[in-house]
XYZ file of C-alpha atoms in Angstrom:
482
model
C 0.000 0.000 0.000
C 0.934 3.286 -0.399
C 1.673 5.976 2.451
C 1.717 9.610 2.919
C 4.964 11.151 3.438
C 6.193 11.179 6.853
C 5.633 15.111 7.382
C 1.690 14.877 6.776
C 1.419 12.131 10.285
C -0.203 13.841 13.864
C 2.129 15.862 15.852
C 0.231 17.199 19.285
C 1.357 21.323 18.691
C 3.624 22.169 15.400
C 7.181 22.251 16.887
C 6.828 20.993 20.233
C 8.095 17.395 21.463
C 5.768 15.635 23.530
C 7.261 14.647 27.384
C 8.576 11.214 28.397
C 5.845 9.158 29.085
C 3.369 10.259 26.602
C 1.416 8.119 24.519
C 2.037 10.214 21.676
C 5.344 8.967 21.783
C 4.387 5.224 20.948
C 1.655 6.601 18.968
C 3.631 6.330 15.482
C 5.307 3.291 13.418
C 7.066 2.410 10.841
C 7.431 5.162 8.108
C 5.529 7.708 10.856
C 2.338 5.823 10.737
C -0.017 6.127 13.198
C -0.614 2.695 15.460
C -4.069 1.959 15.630
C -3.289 -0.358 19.287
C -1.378 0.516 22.116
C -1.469 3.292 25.114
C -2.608 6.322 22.327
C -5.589 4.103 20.610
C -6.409 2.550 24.063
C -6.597 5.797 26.163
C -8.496 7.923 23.587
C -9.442 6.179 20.234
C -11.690 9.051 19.382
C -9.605 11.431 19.883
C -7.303 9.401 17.720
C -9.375 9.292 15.093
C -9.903 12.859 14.253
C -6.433 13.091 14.673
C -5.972 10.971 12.170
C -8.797 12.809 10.325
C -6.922 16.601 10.512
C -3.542 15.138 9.081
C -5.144 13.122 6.528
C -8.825 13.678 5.632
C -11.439 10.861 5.035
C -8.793 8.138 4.793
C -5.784 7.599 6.902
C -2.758 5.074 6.782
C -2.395 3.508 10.414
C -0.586 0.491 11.784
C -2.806 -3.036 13.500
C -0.410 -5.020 16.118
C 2.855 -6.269 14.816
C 2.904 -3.362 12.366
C 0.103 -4.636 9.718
C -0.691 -1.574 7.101
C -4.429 -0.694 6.357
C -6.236 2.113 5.696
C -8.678 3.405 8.064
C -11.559 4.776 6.317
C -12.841 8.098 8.845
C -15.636 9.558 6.533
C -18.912 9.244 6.709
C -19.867 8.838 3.634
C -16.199 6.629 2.451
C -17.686 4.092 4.943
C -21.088 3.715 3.389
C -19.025 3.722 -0.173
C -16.325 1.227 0.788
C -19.484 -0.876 2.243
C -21.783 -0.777 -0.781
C -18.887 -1.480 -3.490
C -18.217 -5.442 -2.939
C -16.990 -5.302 -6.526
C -13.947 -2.540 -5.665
C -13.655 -3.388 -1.873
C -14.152 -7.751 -1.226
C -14.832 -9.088 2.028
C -12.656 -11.939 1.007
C -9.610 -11.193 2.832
C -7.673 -14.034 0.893
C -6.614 -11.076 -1.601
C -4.507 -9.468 1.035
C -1.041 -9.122 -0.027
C -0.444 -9.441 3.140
C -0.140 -12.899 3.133
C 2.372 -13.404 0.193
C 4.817 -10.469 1.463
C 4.920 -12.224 5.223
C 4.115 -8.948 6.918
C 1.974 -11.581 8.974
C 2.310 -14.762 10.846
C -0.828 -16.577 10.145
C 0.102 -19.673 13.316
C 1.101 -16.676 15.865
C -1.305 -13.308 15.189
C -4.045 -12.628 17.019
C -5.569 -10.860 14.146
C -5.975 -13.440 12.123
C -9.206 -14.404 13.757
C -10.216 -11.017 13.210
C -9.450 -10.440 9.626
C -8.128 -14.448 8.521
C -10.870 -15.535 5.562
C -13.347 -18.538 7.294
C -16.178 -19.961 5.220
C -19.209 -17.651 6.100
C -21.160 -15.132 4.495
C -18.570 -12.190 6.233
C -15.707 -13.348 3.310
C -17.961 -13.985 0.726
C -19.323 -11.660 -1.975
C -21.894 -11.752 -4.648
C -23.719 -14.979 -5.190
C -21.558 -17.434 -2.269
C -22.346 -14.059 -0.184
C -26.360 -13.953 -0.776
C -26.410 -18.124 -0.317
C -25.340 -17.982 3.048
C -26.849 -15.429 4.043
C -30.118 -16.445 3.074
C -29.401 -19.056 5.480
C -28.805 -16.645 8.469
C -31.059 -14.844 7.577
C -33.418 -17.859 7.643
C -32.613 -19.015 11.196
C -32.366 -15.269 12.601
C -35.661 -14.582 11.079
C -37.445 -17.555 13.155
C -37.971 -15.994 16.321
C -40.723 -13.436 16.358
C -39.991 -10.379 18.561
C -42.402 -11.826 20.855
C -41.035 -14.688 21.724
C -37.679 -13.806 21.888
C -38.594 -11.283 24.422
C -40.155 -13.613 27.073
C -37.102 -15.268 27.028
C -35.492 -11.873 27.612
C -37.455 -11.067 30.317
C -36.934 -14.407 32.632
C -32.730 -14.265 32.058
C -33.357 -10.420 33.013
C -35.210 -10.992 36.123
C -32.872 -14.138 36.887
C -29.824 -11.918 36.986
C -31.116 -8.700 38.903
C -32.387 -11.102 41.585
C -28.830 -12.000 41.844
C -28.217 -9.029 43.352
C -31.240 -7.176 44.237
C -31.213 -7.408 47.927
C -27.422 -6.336 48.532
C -28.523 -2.978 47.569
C -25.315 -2.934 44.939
C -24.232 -4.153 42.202
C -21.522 -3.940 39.298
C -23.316 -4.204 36.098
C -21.293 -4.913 33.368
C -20.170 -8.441 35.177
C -23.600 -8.702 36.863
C -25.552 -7.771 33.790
C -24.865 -6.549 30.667
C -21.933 -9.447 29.749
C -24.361 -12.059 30.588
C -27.582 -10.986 29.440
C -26.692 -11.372 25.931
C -24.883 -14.654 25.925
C -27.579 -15.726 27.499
C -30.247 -15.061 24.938
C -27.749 -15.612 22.018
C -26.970 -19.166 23.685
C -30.697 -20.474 24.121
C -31.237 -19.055 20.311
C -28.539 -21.360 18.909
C -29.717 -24.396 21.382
C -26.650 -24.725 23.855
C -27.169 -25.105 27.365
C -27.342 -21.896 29.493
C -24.437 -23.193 31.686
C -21.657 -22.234 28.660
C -22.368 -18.971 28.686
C -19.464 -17.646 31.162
C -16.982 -19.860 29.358
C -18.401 -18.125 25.983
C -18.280 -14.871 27.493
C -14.927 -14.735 27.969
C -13.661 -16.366 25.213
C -15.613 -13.725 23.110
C -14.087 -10.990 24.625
C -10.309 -12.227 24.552
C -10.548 -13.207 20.842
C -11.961 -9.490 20.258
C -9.837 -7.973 22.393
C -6.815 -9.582 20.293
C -4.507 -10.475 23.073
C -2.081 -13.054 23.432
C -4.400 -15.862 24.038
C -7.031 -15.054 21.124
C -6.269 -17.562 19.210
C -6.440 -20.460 21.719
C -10.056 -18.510 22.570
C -10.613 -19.077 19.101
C -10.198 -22.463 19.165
C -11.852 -22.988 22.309
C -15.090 -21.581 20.397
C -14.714 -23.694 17.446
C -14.579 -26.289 19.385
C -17.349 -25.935 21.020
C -19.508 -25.106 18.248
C -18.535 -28.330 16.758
C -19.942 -29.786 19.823
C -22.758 -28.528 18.612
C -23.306 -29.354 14.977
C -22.371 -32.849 16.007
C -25.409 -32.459 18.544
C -28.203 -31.074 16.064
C -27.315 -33.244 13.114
C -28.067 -36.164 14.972
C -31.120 -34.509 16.924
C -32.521 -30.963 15.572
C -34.685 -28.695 17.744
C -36.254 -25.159 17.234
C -33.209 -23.094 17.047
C -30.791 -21.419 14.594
C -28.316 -24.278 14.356
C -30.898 -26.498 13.658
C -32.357 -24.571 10.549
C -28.724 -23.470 9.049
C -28.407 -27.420 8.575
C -31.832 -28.061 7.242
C -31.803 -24.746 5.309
C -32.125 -25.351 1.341
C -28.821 -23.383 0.893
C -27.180 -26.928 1.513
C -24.352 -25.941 4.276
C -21.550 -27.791 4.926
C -20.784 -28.798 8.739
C -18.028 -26.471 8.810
C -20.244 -23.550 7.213
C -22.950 -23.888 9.919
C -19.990 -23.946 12.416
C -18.479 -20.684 11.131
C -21.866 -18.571 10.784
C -22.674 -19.966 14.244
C -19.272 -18.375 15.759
C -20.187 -15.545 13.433
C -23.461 -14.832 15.088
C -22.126 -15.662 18.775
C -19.107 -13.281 17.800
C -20.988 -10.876 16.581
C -24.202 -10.593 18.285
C -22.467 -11.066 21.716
C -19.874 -8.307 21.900
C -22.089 -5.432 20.023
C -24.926 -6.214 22.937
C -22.927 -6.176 25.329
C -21.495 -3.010 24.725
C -24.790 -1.570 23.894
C -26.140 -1.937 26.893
C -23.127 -1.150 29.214
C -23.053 2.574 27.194
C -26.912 3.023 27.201
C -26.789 2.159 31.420
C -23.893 4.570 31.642
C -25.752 7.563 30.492
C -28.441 6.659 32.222
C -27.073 6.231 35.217
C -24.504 9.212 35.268
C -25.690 11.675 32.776
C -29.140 13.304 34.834
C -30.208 15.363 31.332
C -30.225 11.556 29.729
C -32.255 10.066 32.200
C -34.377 13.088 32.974
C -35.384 12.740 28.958
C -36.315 9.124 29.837
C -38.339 9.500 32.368
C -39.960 12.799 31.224
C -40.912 10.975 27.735
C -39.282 13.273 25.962
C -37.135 10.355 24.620
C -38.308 6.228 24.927
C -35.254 3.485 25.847
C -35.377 2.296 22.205
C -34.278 6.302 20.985
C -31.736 6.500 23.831
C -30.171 3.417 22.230
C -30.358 4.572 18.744
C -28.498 8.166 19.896
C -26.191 5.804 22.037
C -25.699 3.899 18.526
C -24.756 7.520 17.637
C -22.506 8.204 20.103
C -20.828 5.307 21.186
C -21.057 2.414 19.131
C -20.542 -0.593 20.409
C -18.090 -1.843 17.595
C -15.453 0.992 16.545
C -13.560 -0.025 13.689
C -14.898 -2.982 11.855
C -12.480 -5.341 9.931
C -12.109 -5.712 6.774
C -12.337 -4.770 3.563
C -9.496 -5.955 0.158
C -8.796 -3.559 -2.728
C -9.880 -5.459 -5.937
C -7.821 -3.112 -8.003
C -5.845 0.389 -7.595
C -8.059 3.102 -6.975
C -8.607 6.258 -5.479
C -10.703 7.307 -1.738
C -10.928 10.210 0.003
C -8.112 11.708 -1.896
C -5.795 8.658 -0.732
C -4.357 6.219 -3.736
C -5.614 2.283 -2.671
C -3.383 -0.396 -4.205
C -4.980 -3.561 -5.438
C -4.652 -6.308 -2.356
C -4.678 -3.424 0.335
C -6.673 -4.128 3.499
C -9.659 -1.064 4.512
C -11.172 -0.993 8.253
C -14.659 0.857 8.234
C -13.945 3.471 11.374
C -17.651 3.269 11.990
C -17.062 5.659 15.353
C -15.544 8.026 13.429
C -17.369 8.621 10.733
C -20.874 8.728 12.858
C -19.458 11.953 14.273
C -18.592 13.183 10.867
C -18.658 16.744 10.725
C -20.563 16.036 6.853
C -23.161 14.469 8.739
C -22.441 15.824 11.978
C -22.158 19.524 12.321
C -22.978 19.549 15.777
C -22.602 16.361 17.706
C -24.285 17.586 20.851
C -28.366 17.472 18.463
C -29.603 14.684 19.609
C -30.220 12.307 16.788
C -32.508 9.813 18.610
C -34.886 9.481 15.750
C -32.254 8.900 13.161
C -31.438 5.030 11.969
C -28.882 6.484 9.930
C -25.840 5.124 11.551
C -23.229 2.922 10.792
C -22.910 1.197 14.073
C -24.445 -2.147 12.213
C -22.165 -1.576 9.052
C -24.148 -0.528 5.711
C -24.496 -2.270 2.374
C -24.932 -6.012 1.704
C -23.118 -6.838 5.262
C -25.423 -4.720 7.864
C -26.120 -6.760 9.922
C -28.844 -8.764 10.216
C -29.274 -9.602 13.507
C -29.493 -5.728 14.557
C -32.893 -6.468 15.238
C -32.416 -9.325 17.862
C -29.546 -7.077 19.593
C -32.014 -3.834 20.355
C -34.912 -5.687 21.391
C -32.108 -7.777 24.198
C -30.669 -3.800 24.952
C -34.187 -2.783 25.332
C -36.136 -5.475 26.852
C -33.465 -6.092 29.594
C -32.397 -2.214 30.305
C -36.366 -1.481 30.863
C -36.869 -4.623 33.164
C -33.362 -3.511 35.252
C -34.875 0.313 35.904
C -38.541 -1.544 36.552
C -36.957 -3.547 39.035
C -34.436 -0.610 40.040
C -35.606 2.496 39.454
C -33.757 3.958 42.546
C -30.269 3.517 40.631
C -27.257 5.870 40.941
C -23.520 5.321 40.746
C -21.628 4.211 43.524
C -18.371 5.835 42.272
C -17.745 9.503 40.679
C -17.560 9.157 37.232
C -14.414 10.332 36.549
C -13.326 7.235 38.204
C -14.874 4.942 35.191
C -12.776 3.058 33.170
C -12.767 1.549 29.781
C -10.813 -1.203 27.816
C -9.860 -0.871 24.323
C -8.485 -2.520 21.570
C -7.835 -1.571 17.850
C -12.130 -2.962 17.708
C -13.435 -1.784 20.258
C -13.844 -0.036 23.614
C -15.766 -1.175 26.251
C -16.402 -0.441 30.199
C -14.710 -2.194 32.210
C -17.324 -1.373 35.241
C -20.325 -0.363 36.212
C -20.995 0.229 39.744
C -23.901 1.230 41.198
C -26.113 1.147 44.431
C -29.971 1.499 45.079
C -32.670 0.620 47.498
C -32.500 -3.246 48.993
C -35.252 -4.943 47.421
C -36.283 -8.856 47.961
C -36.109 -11.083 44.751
C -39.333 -11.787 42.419
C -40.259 -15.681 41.327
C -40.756 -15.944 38.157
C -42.111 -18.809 36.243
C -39.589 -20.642 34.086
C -40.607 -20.719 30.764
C -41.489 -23.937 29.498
C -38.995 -25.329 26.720
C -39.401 -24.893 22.894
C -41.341 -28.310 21.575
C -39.121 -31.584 21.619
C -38.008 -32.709 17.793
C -39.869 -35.945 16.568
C -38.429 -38.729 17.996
C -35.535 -40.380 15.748
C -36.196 -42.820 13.273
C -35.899 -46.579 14.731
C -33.552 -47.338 11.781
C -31.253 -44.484 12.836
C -28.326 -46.125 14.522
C -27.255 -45.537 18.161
C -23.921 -43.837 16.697
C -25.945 -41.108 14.505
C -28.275 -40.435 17.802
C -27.020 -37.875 20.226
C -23.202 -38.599 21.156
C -23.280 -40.302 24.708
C -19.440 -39.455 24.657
C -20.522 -35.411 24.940
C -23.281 -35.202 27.729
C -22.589 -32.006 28.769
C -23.405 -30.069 25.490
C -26.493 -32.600 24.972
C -27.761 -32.363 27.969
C -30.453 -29.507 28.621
C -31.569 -29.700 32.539
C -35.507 -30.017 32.529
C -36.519 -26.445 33.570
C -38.017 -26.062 37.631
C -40.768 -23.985 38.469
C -40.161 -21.215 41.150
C -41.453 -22.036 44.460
C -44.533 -19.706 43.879
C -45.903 -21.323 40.846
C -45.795 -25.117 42.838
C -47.329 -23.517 45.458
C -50.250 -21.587 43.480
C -50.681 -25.199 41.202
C -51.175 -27.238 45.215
C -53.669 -24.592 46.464
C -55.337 -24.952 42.845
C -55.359 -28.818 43.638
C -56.607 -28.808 46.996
């Protein structure tokens, strides 16, 4: 790829040197391109970005871990170009030259689960792209919004009665990380008990650190599990119909778009609703708009969408050719992030970042073009469903800590909190009902043969515990008796 000369990278003031110490100082690579990890992208990506944005417009040169080139794409309107233009920008990231010139260790980097090519819909383009994703599309498309919500609603009350009575309670690792996985896990039929494994596999494979790769592996593995499970006995979730879906998937395909949706779904959620509780929670003018009406939860997660969204920079995108963007000259086989952050607070878009834009779907936060994504759906009605049945249950809430003393972790993806403390009014836990389970398959075939039914070897991932009824509903079914 090509890169700017070395006089047109960020400096903090023209002649001045910045002091030991700073993160300005590890902020630029080889050839004086800007890193897009380390202390400067981890203790301010934003401001980063329009760093970035002054020294080089729309498109900037920058630097992933062990020194990768890309282009990050900053504009507004670049993004939505780079995402509609499969034909000049592919998904499939097996056109990297990359690859070929060894700038990357394919056994040893933890990007390559990030931007390494897998068989599923995210690398594919044209037809191979609009086969499987028919198939997602399919199995996503299932669930109505009803359903999916009751389901919602008892992990919700589940986890706040976890901690309801202590008065306190940290909720991104009381809340927000589980509630997703939680949903995400019953919609693709695992057991409920994988979910903290999940979690943090999910995270450390994001969050590209030294271990991402056995995280990877640890998830593949498990999805495996999985497919092994449903081809010998299907139920009513999305692993079952990616197998019996007409597109004819392979095993390893339905294992891939299954990570891909666990991935995907997961992290994005997650974040979602750790921002949306922050402003809530610290920022009185947000929650004051909330309770007021002048703004319902689902706008105050479309303006966090805005604001914050939950996935920063979203890999990748491969030059099919040479060409031009945002006045920057792409090589054929260069590698593009979408800076989805930065270009929803494009000035173009964005003259003044402080209107509230509530109302306005407009964002990038899901990506744009043939790859939005298309579980954006399932992800705001979890944000939604389990923020409004936290400040039901809670509606006392405050911060225990000043918040100033927040903190966040980033990597070159995204940026999350790392806590969320907060205290209200001791309440006793609620019973609720657990919802019966989705109707059992037909029974196999008695010509199927005790290797193709479920594996007795796995009984962990085949085994679903038969759901108990709180102690309210036996008692209310023995007074009905009596």
């Amino acid at each position: 790829m090509t890169v700017p000369p070395t006089d047109h990278t960020t400096t903090t003031e023209s002649g001045l040197t910045p002091p030991p110490g700073c993160p300005a100082h590890t902020a630029a690579g080889a050839d004086g391109v800007t890193r897009l990890y380390g202390p400067a992208a981890e203790t301010d990506p934003m401001g980063l970005y329009e760093k970035l944005r002054a020294a080089h417009g729309p498109v900037a040169p920058v630097l992933l871990d062990g020194n990768v080139r890309a282009w990050l794409v900053l504009g507004y309107l670049e993004n939505r170009d780079v995402a509609s233009r499969s034909t000049q920008f592919s998904r499939d990231s097996r056109i990297w030259h990359g690859w070929k010139s060894g700038e990357i260790d394919p056994t040893t980097s933890p990007l390559v689960p990030m931007i390494g090519w897998r068989p599923d819909c995210v690398s594919a383009d044209g037809e191979e792209h609009q086969r499987l994703r028919g198939a997602v599309t399919t199995g996503l498309n299932q669930f109505d919004q009803r359903g999916i919500r009751r389901h919602i609603t008892r992990f919700a009350h589940q986890l706040v009665d976890e901690f309801c009575e202590k008065g306190k309670a940290e909720l991104v690792g009381q809340f927000t990380e589980h509630l997703p996985m939680l949903v995400l896990t019953h919609l693709l039929g695992m057991p409920d008990e994988y979910g903290p494994k999940l979690v943090h596999a999910c995270r450390d494979l994001i969050k590209g650190s030294e271990t991402a790769l056995a995280s990877n592996a640890y998830l593949l593995e498990t999805l495996e599990q999985l497919v092994i499970a449903k081809r010998a006995l299907p139920g009513q979730d999305i692993a079952s119909v990616l197998m019996a879906h007409p597109a004819n998937l392979s095993d390893e395909e339905v294992q891939h778009h299954l990570r891909l949706i666990l991935l995907a779904g997961y992290e994005t959620t997650a974040n979602l609703m750790a921002n949306v509780l922050r402003m809530v929670v610290t920022d009185p003018r947000f929650r004051g708009s909330l309770a007021g009406g002048q703004m319902t939860l689902p706008e105050a997660v479309e303006q966090v969408l805005w604001d914050e969204p939950p996935l920063m920079v979203c890999p990748g995108r491969w030059a099919t050719g040479d060409t031009s963007l945002g006045g920057q000259e792409i090589k054929a086989g260069d590698m593009l992030l979408l800076g989805l952050a930065a270009g929803n607070v494009d000035q173009a878009v964005r003259p003044d970042p402080s209107t509230r834009v509530h109302h306005n779907r407009a964002h990038l936060s899901f990506s744009a073009g043939a790859h939005e994504c298309p579980g954006q759906d399932i992800g705001r009605v979890i944000a939604d469903t389990g923020i409004d049945i936290l400040l039901t249950r809670l509606p006392d809430i405050s911060p225990a800590i000043p918040e100033e003393e927040l903190s966040w972790r980033s990597s070159t993806w995204t940026r999350h909190l790392t806590a969320l403390p907060v205290k209200f009014t001791s309440r006793t836990s609620e019973a609720h009902d657990v919802l019966a389970p989705l109707p059992a398959p037909p029974a196999p075939s008695s010509v199927m043969s005790a290797a193709h039914q479920w594996p007795v070897s796995e009984p962990e991932l085949m085994r679903r515990p038969e759901p108990r009824a709180s102690w309210r509903a036996r008692l209310m079914r023995f007074l009905r008796r009596r």
